[in-house]
JSON list of C-alpha atoms in Angstrom, two decimals:
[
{"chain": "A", "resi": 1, "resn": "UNK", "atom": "CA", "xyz": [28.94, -50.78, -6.10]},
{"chain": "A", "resi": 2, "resn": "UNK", "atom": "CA", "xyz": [29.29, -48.83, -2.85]},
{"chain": "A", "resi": 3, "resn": "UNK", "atom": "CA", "xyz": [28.61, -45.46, -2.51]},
{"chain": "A", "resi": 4, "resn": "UNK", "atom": "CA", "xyz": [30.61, -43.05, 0.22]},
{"chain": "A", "resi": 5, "resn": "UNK", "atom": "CA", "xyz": [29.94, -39.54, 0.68]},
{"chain": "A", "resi": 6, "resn": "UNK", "atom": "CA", "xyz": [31.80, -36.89, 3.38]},
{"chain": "A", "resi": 7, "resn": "UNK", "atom": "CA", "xyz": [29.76, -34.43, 4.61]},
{"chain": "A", "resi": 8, "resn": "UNK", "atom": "CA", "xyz": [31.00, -31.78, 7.16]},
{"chain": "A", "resi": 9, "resn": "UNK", "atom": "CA", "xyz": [27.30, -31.63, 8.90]},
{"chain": "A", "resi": 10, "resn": "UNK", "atom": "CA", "xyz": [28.71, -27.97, 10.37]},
{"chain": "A", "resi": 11, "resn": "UNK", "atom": "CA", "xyz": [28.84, -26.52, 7.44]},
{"chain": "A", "resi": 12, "resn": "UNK", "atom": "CA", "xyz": [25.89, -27.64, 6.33]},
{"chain": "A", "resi": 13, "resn": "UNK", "atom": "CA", "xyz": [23.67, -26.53, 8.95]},
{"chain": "A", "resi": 14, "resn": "UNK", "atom": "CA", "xyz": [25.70, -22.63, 8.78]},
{"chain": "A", "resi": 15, "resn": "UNK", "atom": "CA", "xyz": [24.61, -22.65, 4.97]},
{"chain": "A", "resi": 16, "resn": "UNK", "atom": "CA", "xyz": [20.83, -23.59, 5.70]},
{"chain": "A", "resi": 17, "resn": "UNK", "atom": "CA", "xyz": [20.84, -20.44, 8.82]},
{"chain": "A", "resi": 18, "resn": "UNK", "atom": "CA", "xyz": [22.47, -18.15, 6.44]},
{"chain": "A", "resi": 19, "resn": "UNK", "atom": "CA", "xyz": [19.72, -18.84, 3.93]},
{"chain": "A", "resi": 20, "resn": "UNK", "atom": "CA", "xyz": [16.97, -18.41, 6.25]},
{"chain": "A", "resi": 21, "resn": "UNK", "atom": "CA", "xyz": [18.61, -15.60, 7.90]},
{"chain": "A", "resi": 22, "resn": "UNK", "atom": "CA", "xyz": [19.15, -13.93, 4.08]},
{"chain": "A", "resi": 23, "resn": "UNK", "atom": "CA", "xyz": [15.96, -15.05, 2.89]},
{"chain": "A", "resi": 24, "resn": "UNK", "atom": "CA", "xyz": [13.90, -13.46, 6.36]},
{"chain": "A", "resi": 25, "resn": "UNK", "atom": "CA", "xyz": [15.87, -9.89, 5.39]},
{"chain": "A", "resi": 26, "resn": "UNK", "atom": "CA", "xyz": [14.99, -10.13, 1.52]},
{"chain": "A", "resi": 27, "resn": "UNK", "atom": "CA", "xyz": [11.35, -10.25, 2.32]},
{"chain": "A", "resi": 28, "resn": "UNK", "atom": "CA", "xyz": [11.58, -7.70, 5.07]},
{"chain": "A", "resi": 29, "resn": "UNK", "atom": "CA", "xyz": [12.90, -5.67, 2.65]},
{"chain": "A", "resi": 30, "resn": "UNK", "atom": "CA", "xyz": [10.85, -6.57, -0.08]},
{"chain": "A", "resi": 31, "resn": "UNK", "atom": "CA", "xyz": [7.66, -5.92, 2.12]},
{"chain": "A", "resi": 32, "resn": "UNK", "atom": "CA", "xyz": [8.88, -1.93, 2.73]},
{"chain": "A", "resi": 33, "resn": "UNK", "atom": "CA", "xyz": [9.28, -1.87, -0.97]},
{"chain": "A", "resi": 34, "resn": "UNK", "atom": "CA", "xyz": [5.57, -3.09, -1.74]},
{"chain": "A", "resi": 35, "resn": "UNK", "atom": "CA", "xyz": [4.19, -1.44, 1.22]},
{"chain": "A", "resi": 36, "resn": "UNK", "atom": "CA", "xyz": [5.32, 1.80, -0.23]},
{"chain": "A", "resi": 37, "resn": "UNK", "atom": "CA", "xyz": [4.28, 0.67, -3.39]},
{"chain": "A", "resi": 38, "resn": "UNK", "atom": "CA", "xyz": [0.31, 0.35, -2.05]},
{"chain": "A", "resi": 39, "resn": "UNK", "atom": "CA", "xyz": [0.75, 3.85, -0.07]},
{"chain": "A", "resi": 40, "resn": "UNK", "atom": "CA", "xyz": [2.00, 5.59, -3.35]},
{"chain": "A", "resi": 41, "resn": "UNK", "atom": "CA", "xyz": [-0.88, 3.64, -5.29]},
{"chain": "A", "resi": 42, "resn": "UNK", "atom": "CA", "xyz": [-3.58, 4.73, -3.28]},
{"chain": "A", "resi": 43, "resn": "UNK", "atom": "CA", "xyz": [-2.48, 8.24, -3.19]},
{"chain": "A", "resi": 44, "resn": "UNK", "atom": "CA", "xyz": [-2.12, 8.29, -6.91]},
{"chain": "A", "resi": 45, "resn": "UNK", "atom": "CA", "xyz": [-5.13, 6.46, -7.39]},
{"chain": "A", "resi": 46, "resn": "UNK", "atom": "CA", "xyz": [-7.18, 8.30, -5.70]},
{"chain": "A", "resi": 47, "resn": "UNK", "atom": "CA", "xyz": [-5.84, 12.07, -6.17]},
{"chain": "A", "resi": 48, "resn": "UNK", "atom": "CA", "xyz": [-6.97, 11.25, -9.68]},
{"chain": "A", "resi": 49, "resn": "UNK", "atom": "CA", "xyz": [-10.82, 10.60, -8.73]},
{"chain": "A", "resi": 50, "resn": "UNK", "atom": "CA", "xyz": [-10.04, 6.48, -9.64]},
{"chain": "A", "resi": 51, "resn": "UNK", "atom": "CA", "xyz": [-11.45, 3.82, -7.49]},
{"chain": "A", "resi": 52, "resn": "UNK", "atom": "CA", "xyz": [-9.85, 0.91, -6.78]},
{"chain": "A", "resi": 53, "resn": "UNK", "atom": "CA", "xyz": [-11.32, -1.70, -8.90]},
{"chain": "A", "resi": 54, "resn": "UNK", "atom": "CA", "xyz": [-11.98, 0.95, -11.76]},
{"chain": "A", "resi": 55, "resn": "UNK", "atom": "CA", "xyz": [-14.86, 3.80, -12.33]},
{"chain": "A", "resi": 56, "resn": "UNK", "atom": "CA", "xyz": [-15.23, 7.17, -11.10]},
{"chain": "A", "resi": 57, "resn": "UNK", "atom": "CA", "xyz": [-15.55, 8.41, -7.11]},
{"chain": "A", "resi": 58, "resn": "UNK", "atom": "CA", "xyz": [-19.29, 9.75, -6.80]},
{"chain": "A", "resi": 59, "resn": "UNK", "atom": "CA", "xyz": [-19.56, 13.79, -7.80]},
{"chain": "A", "resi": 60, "resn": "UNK", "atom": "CA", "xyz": [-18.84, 16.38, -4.95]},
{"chain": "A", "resi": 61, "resn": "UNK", "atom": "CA", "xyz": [-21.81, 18.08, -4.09]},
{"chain": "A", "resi": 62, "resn": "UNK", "atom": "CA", "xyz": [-22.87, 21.59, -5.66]},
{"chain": "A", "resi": 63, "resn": "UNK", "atom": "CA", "xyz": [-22.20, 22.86, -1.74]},
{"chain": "A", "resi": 64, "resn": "UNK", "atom": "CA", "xyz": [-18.78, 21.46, -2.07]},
{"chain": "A", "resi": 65, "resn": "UNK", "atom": "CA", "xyz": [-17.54, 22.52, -5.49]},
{"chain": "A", "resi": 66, "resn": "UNK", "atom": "CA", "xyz": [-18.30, 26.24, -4.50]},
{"chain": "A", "resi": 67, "resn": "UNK", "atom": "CA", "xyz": [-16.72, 25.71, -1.32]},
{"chain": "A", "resi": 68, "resn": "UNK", "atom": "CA", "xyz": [-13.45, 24.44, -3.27]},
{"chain": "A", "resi": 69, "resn": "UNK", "atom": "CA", "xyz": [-13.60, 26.78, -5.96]},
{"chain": "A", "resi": 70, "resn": "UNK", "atom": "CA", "xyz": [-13.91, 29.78, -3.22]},
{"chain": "A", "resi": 71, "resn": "UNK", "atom": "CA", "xyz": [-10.81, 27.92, -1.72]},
{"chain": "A", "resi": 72, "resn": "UNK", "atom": "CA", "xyz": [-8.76, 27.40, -5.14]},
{"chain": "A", "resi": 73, "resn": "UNK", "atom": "CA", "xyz": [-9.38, 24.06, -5.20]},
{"chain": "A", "resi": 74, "resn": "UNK", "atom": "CA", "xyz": [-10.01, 21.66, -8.39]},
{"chain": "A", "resi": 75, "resn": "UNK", "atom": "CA", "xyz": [-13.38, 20.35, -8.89]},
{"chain": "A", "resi": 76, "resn": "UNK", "atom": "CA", "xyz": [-13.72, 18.62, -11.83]},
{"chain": "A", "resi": 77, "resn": "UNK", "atom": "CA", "xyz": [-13.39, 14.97, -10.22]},
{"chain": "A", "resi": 78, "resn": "UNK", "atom": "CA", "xyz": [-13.28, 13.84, -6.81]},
{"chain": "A", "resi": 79, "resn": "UNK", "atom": "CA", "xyz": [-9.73, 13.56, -5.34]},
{"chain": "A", "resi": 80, "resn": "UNK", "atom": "CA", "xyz": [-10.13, 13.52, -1.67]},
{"chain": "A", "resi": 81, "resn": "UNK", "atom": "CA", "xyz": [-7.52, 16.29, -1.28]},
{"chain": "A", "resi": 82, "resn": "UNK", "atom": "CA", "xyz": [-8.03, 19.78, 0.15]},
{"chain": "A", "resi": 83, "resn": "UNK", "atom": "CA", "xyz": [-4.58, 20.37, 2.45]},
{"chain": "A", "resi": 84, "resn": "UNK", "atom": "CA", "xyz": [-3.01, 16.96, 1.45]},
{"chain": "A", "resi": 85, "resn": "UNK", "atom": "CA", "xyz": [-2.44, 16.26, 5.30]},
{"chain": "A", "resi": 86, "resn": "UNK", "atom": "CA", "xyz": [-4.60, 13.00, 4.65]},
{"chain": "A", "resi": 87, "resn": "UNK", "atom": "CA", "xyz": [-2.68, 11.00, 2.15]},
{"chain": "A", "resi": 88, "resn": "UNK", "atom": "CA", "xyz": [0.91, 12.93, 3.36]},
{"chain": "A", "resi": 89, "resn": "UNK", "atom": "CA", "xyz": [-0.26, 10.71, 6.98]},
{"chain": "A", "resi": 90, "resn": "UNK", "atom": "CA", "xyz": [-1.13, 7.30, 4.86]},
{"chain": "A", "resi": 91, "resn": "UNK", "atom": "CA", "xyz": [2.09, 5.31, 5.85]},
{"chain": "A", "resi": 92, "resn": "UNK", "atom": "CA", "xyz": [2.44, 1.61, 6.62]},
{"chain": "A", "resi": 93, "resn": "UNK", "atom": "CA", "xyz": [4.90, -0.73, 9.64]},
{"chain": "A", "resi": 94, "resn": "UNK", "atom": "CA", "xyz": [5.91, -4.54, 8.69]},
{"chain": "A", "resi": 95, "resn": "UNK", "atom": "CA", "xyz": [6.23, -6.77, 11.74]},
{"chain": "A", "resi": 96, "resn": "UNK", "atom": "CA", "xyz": [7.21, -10.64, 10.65]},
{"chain": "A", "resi": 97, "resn": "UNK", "atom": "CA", "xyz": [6.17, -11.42, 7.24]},
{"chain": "A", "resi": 98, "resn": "UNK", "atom": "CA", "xyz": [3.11, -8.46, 7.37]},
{"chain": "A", "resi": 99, "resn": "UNK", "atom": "CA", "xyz": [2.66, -5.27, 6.88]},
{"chain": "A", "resi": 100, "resn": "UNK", "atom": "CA", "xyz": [-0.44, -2.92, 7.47]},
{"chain": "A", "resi": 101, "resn": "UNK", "atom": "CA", "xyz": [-1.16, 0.42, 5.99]},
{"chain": "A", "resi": 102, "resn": "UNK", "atom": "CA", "xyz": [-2.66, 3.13, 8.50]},
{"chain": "A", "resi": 103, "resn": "UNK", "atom": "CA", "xyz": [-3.58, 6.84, 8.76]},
{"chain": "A", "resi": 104, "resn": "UNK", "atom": "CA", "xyz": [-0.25, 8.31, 11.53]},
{"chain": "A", "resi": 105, "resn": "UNK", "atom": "CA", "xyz": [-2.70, 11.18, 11.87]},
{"chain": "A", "resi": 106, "resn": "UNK", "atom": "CA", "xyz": [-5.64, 9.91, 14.13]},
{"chain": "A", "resi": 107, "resn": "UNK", "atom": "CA", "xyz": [-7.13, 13.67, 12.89]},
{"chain": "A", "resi": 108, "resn": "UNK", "atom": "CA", "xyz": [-6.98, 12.08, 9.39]},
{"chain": "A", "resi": 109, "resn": "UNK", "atom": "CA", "xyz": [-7.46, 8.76, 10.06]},
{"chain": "A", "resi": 110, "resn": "UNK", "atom": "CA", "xyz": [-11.24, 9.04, 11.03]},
{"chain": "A", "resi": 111, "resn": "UNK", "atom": "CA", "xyz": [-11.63, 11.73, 8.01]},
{"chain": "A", "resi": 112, "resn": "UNK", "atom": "CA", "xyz": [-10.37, 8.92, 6.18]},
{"chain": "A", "resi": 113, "resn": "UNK", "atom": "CA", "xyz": [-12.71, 6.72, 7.95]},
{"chain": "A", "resi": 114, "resn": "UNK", "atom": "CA", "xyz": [-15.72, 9.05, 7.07]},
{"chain": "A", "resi": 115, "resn": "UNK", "atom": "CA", "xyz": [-15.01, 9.25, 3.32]},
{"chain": "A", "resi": 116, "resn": "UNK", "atom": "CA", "xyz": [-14.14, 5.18, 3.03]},
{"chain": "A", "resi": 117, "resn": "UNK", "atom": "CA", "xyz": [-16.88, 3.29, 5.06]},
{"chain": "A", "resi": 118, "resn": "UNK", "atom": "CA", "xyz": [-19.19, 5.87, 7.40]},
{"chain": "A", "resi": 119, "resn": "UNK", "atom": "CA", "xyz": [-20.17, 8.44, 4.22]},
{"chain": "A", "resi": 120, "resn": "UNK", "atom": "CA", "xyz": [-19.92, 12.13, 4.24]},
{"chain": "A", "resi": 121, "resn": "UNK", "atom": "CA", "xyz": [-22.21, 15.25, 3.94]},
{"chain": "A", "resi": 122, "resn": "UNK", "atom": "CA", "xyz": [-25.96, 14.93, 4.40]},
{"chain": "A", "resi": 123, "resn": "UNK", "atom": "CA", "xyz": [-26.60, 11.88, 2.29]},
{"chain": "A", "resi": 124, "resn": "UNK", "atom": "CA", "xyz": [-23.29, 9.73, 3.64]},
{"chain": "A", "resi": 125, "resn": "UNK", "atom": "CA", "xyz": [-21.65, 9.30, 0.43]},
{"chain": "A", "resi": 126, "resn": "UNK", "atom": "CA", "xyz": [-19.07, 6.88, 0.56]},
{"chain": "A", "resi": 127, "resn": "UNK", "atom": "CA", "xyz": [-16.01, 6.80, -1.14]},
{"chain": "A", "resi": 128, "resn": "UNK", "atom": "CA", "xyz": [-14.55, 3.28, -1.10]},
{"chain": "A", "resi": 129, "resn": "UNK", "atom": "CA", "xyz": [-10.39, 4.31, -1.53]},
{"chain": "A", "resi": 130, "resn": "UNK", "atom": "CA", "xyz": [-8.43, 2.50, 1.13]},
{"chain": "A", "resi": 131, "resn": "UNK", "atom": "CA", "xyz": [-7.85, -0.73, -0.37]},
{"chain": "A", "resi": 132, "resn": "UNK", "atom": "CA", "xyz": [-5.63, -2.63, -3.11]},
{"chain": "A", "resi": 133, "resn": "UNK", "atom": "CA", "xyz": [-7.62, -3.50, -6.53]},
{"chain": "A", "resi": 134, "resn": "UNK", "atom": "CA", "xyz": [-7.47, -6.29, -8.16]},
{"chain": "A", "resi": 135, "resn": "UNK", "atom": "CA", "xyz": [-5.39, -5.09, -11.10]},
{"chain": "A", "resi": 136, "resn": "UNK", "atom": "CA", "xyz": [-2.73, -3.33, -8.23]},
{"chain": "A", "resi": 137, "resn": "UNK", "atom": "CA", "xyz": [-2.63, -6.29, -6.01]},
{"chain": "A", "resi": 138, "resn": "UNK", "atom": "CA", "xyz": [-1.20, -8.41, -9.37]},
{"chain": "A", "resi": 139, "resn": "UNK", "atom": "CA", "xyz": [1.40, -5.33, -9.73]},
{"chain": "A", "resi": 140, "resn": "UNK", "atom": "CA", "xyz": [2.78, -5.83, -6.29]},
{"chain": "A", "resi": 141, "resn": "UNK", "atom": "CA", "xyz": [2.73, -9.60, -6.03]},
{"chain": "A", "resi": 142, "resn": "UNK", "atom": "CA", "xyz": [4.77, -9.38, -9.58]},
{"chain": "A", "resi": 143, "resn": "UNK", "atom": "CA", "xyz": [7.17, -7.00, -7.89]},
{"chain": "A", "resi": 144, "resn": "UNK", "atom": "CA", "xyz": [7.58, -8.86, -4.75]},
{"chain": "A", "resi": 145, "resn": "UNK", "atom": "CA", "xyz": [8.31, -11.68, -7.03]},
{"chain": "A", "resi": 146, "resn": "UNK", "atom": "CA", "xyz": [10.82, -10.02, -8.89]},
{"chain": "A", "resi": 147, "resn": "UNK", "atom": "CA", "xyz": [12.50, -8.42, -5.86]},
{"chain": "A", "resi": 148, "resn": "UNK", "atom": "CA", "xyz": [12.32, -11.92, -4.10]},
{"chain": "A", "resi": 149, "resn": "UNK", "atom": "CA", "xyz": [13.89, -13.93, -6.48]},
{"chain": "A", "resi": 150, "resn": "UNK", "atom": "CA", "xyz": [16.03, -11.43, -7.86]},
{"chain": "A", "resi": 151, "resn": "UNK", "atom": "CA", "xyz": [17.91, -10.89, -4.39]},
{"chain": "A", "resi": 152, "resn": "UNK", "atom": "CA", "xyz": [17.97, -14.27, -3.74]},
{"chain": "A", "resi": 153, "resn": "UNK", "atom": "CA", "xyz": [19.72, -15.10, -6.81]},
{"chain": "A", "resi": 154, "resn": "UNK", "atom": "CA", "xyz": [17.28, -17.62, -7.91]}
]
């Protein structure tokens, strides 16, 4: 039994670029979509007093509610908010097959800083918000998936 096969190499090699070349622009584009997934997370997240991996954010302190109440401001639960200039600077860039979150604002970027690691007010309370929980970071690798092989045809 003999066995011939005719293979136009050429063609083969311009279907294995396009796929790379497709498959490099479906997860560039699926990054952007999870990146702004994680920004609008966050924001949510935490304008509703939530921390990342569950629980409550840690009371304001009686100082603080007056000063928010004089201002208009809600103070039943700690939501980080008082113009909205913070989260409305929380934006992310992709380079490659990454993408980082950041603070545009460098203003709002080390208020950010303050309320996240350093701690706030007299006792340095810290209010761990900036990162991806456990129960989010399954959300958006299920998406990417999706998105992935849904573009990809697969």
């Amino acid at each position: 039994m003999e066995v011939t096969a005719n293979i136009n190499t050429v063609e083969v090699t311009k279907f294995l670029k396009n796929i790379t070349a497709r498959q490099k622009a479906v997860i560039d584009k699926g990054l952007k979509r999870v990146s702004n997934m994680a920004v609008l997370m966050i924001t949510k997240r935490t304008q509703q007093g939530k921390l990342p991996d569950g629980g409550n954010m840690r009371a304001y302190a009686p100082s603080t509610v007056r000063g928010r109440k004089k201002r208009g401001r809600q103070t039943g639960f700690v939501d980080l908010t008082d113009t909205g200039k913070m989260f409305r600077s929380l934006d992310f860039k992709t380079s490659g097959f990454k993408s980082t979150l950041f603070f545009s604002n460098t203003e709002r970027a080390k208020i950010a800083s303050y309320h996240d690691t350093f701690g706030v007010g007299k006792r340095k309370v810290t209010r761990p918000f900036f990162s991806i929980g456990n129960r989010e970071e399954e959300k958006i690798k299920a998406d990417f998936s999706r998105f992935y092989f849904k573009e990809m045809r697969l």
